[in-house]
CSV table of C-alpha atoms in Angstrom, one decimal:
chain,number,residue,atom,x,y,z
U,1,UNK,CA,0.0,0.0,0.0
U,2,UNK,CA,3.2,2.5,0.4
U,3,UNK,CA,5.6,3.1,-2.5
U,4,UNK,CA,8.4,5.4,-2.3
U,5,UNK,CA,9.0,8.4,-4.9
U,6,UNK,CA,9.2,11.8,-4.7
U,7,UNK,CA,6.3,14.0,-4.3
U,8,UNK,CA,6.0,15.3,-7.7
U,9,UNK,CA,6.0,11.2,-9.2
U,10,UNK,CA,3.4,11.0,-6.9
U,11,UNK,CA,0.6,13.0,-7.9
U,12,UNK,CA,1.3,12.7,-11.3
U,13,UNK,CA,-1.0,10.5,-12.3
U,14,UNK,CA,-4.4,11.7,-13.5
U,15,UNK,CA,-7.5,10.3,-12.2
U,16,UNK,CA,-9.7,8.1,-14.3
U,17,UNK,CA,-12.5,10.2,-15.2
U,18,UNK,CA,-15.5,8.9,-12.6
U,19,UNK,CA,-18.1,8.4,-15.7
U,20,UNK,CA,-16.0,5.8,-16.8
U,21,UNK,CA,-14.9,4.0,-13.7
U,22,UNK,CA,-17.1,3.9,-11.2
U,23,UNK,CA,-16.3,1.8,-8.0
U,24,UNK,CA,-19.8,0.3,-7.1
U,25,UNK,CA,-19.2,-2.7,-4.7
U,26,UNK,CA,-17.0,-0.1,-2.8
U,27,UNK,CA,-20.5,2.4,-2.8
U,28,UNK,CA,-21.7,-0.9,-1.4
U,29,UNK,CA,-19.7,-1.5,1.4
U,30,UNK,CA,-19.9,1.7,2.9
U,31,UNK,CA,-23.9,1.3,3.0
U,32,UNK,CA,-23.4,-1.7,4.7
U,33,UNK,CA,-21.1,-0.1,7.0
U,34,UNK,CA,-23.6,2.8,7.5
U,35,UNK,CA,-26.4,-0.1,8.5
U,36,UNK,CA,-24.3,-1.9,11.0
U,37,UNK,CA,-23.6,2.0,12.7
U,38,UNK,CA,-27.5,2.2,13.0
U,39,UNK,CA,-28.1,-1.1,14.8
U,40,UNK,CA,-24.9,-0.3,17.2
U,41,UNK,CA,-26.8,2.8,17.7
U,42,UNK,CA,-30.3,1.8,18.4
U,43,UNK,CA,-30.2,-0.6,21.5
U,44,UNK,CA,-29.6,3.2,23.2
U,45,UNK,CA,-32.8,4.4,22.1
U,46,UNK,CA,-35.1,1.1,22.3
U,47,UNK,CA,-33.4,-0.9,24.7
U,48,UNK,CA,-32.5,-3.5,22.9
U,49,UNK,CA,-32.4,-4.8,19.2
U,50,UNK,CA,-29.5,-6.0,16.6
U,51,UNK,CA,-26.1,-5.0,18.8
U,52,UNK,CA,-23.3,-4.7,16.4
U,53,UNK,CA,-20.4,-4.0,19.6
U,54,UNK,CA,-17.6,-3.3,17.0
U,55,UNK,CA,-19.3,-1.5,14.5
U,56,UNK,CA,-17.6,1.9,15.8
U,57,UNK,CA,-14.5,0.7,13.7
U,58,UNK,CA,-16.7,1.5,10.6
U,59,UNK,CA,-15.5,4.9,11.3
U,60,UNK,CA,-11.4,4.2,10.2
U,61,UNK,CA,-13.3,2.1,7.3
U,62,UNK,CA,-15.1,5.5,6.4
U,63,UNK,CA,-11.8,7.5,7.0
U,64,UNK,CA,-9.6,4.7,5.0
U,65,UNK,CA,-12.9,4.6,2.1
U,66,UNK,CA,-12.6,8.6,2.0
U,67,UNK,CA,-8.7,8.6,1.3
U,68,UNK,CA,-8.9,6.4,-1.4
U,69,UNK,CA,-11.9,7.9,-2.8
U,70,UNK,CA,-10.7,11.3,-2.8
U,71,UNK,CA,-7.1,11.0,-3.7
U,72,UNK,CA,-8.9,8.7,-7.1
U,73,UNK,CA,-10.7,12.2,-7.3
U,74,UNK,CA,-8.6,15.0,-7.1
U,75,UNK,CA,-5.3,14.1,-6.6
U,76,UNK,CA,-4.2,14.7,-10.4
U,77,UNK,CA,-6.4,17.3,-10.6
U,78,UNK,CA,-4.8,19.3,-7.6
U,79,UNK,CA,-1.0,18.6,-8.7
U,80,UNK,CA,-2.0,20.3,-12.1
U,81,UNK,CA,-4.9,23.4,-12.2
U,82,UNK,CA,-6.9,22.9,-8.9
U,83,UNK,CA,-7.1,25.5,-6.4
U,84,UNK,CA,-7.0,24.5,-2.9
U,85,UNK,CA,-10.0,26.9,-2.9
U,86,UNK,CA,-11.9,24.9,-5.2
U,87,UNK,CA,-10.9,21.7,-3.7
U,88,UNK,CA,-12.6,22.2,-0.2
U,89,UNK,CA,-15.7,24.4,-2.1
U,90,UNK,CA,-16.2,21.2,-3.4
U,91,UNK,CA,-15.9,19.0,-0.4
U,92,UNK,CA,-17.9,21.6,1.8
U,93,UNK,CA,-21.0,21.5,-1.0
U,94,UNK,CA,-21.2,17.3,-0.6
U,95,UNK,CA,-21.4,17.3,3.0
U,96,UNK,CA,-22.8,20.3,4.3
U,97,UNK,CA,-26.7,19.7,2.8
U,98,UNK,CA,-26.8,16.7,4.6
U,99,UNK,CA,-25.6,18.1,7.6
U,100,UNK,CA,-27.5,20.9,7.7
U,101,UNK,CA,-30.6,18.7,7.4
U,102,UNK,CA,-29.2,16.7,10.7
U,103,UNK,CA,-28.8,19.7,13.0
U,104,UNK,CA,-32.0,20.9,12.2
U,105,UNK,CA,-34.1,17.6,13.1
U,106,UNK,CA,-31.5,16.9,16.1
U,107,UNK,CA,-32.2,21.3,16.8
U,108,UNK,CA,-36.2,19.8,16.8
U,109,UNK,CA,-35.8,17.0,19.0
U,110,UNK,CA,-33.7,18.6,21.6
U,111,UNK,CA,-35.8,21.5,21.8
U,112,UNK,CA,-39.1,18.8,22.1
U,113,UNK,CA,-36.9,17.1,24.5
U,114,UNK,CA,-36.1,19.9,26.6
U,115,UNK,CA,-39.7,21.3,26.8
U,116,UNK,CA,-37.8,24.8,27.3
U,117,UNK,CA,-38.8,28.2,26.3
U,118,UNK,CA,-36.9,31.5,26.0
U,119,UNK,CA,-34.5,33.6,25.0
U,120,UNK,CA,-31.6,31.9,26.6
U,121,UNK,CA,-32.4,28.2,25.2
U,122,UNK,CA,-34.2,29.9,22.3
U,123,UNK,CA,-30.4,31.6,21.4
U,124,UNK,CA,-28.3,29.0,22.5
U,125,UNK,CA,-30.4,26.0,20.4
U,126,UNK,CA,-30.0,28.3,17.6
U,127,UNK,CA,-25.8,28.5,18.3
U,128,UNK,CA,-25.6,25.3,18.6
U,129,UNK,CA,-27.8,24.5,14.9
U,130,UNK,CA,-25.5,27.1,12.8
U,131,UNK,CA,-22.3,25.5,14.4
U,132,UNK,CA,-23.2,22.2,14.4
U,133,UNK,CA,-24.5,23.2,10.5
U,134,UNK,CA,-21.0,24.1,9.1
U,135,UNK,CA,-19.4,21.0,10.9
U,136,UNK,CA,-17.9,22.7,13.8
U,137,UNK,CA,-17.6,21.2,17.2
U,138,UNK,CA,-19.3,23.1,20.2
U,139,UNK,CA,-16.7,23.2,22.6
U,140,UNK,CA,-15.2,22.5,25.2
U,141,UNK,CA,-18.8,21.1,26.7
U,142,UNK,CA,-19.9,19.2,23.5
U,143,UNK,CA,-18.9,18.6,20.6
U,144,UNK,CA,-22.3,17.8,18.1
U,145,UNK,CA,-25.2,18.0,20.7
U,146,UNK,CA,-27.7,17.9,17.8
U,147,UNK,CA,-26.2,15.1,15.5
U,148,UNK,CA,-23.2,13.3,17.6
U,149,UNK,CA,-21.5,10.8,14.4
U,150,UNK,CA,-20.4,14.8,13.0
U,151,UNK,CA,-17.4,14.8,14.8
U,152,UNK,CA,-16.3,12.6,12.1
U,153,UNK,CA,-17.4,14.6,9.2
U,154,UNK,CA,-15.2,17.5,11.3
U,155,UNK,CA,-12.1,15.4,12.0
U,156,UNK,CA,-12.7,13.9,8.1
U,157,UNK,CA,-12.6,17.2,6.7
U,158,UNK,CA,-9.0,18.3,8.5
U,159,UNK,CA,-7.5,15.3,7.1
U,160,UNK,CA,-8.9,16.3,3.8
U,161,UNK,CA,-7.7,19.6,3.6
U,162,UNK,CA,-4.3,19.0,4.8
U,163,UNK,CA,-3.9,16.2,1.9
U,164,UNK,CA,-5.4,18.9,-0.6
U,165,UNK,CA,-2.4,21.3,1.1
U,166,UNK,CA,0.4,19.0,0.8
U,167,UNK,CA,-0.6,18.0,-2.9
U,168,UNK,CA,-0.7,21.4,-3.5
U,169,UNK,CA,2.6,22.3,-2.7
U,170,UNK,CA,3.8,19.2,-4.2
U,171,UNK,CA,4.8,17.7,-0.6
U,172,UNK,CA,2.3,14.6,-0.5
U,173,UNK,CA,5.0,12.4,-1.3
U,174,UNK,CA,4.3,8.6,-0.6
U,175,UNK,CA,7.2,8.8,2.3
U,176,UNK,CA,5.5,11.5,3.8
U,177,UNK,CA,2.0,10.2,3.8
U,178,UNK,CA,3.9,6.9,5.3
U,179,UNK,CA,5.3,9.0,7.9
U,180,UNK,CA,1.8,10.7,8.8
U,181,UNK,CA,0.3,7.6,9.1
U,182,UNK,CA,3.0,6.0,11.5
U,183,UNK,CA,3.2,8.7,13.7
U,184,UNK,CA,-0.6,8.4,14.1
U,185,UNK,CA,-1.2,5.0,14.5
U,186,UNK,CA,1.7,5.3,17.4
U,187,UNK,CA,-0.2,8.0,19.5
U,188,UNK,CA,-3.4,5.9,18.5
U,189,UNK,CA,-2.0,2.8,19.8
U,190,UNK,CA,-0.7,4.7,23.1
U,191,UNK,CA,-4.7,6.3,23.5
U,192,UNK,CA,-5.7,2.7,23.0
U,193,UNK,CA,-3.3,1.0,25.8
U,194,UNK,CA,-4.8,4.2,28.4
U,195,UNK,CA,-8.6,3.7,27.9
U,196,UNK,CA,-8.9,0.6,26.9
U,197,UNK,CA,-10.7,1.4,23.3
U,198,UNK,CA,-10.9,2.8,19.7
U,199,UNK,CA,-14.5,4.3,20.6
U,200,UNK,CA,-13.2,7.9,20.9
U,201,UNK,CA,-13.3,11.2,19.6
U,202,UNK,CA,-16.3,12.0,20.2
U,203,UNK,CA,-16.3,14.1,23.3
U,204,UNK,CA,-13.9,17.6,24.4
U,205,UNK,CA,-11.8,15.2,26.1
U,206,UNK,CA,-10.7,13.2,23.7
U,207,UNK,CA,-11.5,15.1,20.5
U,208,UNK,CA,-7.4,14.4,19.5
U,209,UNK,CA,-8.3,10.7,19.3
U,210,UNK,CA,-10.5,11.7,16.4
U,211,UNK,CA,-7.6,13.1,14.6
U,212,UNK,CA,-5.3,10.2,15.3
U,213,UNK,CA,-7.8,7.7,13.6
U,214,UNK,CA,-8.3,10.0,10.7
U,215,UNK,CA,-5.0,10.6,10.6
U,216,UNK,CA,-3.9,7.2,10.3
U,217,UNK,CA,-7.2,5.6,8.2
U,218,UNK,CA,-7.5,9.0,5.7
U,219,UNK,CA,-3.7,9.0,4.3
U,220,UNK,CA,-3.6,4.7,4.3
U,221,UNK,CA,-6.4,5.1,2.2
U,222,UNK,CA,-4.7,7.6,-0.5
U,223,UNK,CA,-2.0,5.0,0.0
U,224,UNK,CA,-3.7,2.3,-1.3
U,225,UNK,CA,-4.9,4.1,-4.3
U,226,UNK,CA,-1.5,4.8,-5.4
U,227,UNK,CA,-1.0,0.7,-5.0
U,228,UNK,CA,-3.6,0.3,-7.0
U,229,UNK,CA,-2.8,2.5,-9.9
U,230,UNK,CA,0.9,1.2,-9.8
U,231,UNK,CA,0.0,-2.1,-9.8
U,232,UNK,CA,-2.6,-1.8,-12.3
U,233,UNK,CA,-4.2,-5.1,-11.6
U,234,UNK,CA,-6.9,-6.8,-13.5
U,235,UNK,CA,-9.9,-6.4,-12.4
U,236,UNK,CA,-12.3,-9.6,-11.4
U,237,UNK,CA,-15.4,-10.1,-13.4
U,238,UNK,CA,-18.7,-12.7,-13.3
U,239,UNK,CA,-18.0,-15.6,-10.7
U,240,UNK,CA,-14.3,-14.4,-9.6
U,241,UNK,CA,-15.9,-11.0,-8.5
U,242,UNK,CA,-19.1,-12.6,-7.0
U,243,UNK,CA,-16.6,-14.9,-4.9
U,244,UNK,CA,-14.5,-11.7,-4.1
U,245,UNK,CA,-17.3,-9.3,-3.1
U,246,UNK,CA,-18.9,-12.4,-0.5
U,247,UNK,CA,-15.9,-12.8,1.1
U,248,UNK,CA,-14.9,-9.0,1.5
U,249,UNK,CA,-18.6,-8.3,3.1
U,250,UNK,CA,-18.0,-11.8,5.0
U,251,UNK,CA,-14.8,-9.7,6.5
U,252,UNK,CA,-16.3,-6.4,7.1
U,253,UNK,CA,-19.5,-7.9,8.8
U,254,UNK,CA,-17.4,-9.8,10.8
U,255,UNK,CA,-15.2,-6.9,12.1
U,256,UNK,CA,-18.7,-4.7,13.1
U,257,UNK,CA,-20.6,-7.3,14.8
U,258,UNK,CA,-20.4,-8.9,18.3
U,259,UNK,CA,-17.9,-10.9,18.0
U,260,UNK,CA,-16.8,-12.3,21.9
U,261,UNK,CA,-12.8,-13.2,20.4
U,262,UNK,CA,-12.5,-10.3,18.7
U,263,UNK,CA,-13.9,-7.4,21.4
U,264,UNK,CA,-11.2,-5.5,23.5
U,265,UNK,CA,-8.3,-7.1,21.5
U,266,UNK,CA,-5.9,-4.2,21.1
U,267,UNK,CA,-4.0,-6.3,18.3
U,268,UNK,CA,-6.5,-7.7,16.5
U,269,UNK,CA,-8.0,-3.6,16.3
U,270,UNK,CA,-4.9,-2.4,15.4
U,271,UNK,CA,-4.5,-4.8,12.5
U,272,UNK,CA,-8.2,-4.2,11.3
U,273,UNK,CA,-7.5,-1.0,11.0
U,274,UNK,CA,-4.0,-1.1,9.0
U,275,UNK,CA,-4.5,-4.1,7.4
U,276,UNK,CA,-7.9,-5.6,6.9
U,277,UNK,CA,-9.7,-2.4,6.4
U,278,UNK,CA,-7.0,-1.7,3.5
U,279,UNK,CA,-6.8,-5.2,2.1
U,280,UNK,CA,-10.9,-4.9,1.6
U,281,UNK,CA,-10.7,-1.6,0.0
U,282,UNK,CA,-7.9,-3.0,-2.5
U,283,UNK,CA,-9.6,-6.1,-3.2
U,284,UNK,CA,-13.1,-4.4,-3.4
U,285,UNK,CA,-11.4,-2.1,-6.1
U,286,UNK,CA,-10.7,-4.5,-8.3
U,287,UNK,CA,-14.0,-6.1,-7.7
U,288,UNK,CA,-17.1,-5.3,-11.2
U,289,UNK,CA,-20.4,-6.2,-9.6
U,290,UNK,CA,-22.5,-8.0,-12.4
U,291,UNK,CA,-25.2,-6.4,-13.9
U,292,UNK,CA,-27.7,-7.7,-11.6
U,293,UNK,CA,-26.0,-6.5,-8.5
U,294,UNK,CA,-25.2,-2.9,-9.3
U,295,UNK,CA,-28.5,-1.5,-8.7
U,296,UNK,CA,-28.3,-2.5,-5.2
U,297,UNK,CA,-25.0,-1.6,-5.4
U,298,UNK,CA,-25.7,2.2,-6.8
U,299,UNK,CA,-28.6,2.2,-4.0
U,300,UNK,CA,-26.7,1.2,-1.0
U,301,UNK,CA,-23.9,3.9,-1.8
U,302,UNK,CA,-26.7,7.0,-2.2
U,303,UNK,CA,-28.0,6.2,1.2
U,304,UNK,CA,-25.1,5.8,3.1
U,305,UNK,CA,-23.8,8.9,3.6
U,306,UNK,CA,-27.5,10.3,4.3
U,307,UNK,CA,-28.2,7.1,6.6
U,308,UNK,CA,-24.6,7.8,9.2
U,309,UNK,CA,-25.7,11.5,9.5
U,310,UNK,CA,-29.3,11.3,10.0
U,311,UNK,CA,-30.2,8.4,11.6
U,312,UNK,CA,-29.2,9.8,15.2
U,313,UNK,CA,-31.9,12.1,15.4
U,314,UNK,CA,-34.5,10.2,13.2
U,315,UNK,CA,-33.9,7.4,16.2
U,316,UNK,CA,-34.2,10.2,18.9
U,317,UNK,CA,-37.8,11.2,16.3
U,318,UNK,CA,-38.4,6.9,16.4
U,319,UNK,CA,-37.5,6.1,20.3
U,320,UNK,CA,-39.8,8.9,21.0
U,321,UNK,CA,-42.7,8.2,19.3
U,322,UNK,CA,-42.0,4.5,20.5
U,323,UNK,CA,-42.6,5.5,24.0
U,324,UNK,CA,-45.6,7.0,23.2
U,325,UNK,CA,-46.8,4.1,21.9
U,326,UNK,CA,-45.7,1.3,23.4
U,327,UNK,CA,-45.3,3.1,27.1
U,328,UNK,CA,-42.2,4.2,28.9
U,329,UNK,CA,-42.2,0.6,30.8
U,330,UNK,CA,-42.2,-1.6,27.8
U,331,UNK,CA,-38.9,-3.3,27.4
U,332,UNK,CA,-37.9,-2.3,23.8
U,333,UNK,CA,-38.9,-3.8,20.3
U,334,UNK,CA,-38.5,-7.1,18.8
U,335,UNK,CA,-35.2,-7.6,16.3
U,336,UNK,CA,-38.1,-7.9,14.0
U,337,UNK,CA,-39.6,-4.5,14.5
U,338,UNK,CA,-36.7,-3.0,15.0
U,339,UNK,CA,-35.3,-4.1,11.2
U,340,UNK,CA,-38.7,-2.5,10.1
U,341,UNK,CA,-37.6,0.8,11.5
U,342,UNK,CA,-33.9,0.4,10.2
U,343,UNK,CA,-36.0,-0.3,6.6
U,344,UNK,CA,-37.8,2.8,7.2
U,345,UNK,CA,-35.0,4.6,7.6
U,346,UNK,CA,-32.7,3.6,4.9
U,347,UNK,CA,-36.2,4.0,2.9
U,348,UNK,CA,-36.6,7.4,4.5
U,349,UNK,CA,-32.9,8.4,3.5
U,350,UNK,CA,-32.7,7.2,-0.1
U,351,UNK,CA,-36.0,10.0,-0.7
U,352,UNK,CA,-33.5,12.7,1.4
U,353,UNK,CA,-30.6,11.6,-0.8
U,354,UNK,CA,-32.7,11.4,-4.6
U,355,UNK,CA,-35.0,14.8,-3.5
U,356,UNK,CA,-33.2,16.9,-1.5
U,357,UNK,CA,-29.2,16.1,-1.6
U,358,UNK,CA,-28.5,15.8,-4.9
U,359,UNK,CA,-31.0,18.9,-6.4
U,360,UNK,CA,-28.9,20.7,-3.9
U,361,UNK,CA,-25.8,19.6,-4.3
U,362,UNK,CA,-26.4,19.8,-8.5
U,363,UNK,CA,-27.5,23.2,-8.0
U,364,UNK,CA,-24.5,24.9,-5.4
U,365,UNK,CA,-21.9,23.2,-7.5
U,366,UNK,CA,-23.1,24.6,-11.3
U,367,UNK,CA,-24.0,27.9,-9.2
U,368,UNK,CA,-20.0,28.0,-7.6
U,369,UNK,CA,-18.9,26.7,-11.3
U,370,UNK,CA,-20.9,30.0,-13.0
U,371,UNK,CA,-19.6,32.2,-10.7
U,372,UNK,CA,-16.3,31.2,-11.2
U,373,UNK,CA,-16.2,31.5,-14.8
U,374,UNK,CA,-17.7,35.0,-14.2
U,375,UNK,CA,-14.8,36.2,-12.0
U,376,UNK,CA,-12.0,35.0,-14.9
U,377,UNK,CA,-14.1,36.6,-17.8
């Protein structure tokens, strides 16, 4: 996954243009990721349910996903014409919609929850939706009160604009990115031996765990899409790729869920993270869905995005209305139920993502584009 060469060898190769190579079992993965996240989540609000203990690891799969997804997007592009400008314009308008939409139901809910009224709650609800909006944390008491997965969307974009930086000034260099990884995946492993757990970075306290696992996960991930251009391997088709794409969800599945051996391992963590996670994003590179499998495919990477952001609140809006229902008393819904509600919600987010994030998204980027043009004419 690491080469050595100097920084301008680097970044010199141009992406593939993205209408012609499109990674869709990868889309795929991170949906299935973003599912597991959800169950791990909603014991909290209904008691009990489908308990995926590891699945806060899919957060260096996300980190490690991003890197190689955005270094196969920009990276020639910002080693030739892109502005760093341009660059985090563009990286601001895909996530920020979405984001936006989450602090404003998790803004609803809390104010609901609260049952407060006034200026003071009234102003501070409101300081905590516009930060919270542009993906900054609310410190030093909380960090996303109104959507808590966004520290990882802040921590996420840190890493990418320091990439965009270094490829800028033509000092991403393979060796450096190496380096930037090591370095974080040795404070990582010291936060790990002192509490006991990846599960941070969530909270003031230990908001610089955050940036060690993006800093380690992010810059392995544009490591391995340098691999994977030098390397140039084939890529699997028909029963090869179905064989490939069971076992790499087989892997995945297994590293989220409750698994008694693997829990409160330090090593077996570690390697996930810098060599599993990797080793999955390689292999499901290479990987072309058949025909009959890239609708689901195309479907599972829309919502996935939509599904880590929102479903916090929507399970505060859910766990709510469930008490209402069912009484504050009642012990929690059945695994049954509760995949009916995770159905609804992926259901829910796939209209979000077809209606609302990509009219918006299609409509700031060609209005950023126009205005751009306009300032060089």
């Amino acid at each position: 996954m690491i080469r050595t060469a100097p920084a301008a060898v680097a970044v010199a190769n141009p992406p593939t243009p993205m209408e012609h190579h499109r990674f869709h079992f990868l889309d795929a993965l991170r949906g299935i990721a973003a599912v597991l996240v959800v169950f791990r989540h909603a014991p909290q609000i209904f008691q009990r349910g489908l308990y995926t203990r590891n699945s806060y690891l899919a957060v260096d799969f996300f980190f490690c996903l991003s890197g190689f997804v955005v270094a196969f997007s920009y990276e020639g592009r910002l080693a030739s014409s892109m502005k760093f400008r341009d660059f985090a314009v563009a990286r601001i308008i895909r996530l920020m919609p979405i984001a936006i939409l989450g602090a404003a139901i998790g803004a609803i809910e809390l104010g609901r929850d609260r049952y407060l009224v006034g200026h003071l709650f009234i102003g501070r609800l409101a300081g905590l939706f516009l930060m919270n909006s542009v993906m900054l944390p609310h410190l030093p008491k909380e960090m996303f009160p109104l959507d808590e997965v966004m520290w990882s969307l802040w921590v996420e974009l840190i890493a990418n604009f320091a990439y965009a930086a270094l490829v800028r000034v033509r000092l991403a260099g393979t060796g450096l990115l190496f380096g930037i990884s090591f370095l974080s995946f040795v404070g990582l492993a010291y936060e790990r031996k002192v509490h006991g757990t990846f599960d941070l970075g969530y909270a003031p306290a230990n908001a610089h765990v955050g940036l060690l696992r993006v800093g380690v996960s992010f810059f392995i991930g544009v490591l391995v899409l340098r691999l994977y251009r030098r390397w140039a391997p084939s890529r699997l088709h028909n029963r090869r790729a179905i064989l490939a794409m069971l076992f790499v969800v087989g892997v995945l599945v297994f590293s989220l869920c409750n698994n008694a051996w693997f829990s409160g391992l330090a090593a077996v963590e570690m390697l996930t993270v810098v060599v599993v996670y990797p080793a999955i994003i390689y292999l499901g590179a290479r990987a072309i869905p058949p025909s009959a499998f890239v609708a689901p495919c195309v479907v599972l990477g829309t919502v996935s995005y939509v599904v880590y952001i929102l479903h916090p609140p929507l399970l505060w809006f859910l766990g709510r209305h469930a008490v209402l229902q069912l009484g504050a008393a009642h012990p929690g819904l059945t695994r049954p139920t509760m995949l009916i509600y995770t159905a609804f919600i992926v259901a829910l987010c796939w209209a979000v993502a077809h209606f609302y994030e990509s009219p918006i998204h299609q409509w700031l980027s060609q209005t950023y584009r126009t205005r751009a043009v306009r300032r060089l004419a």
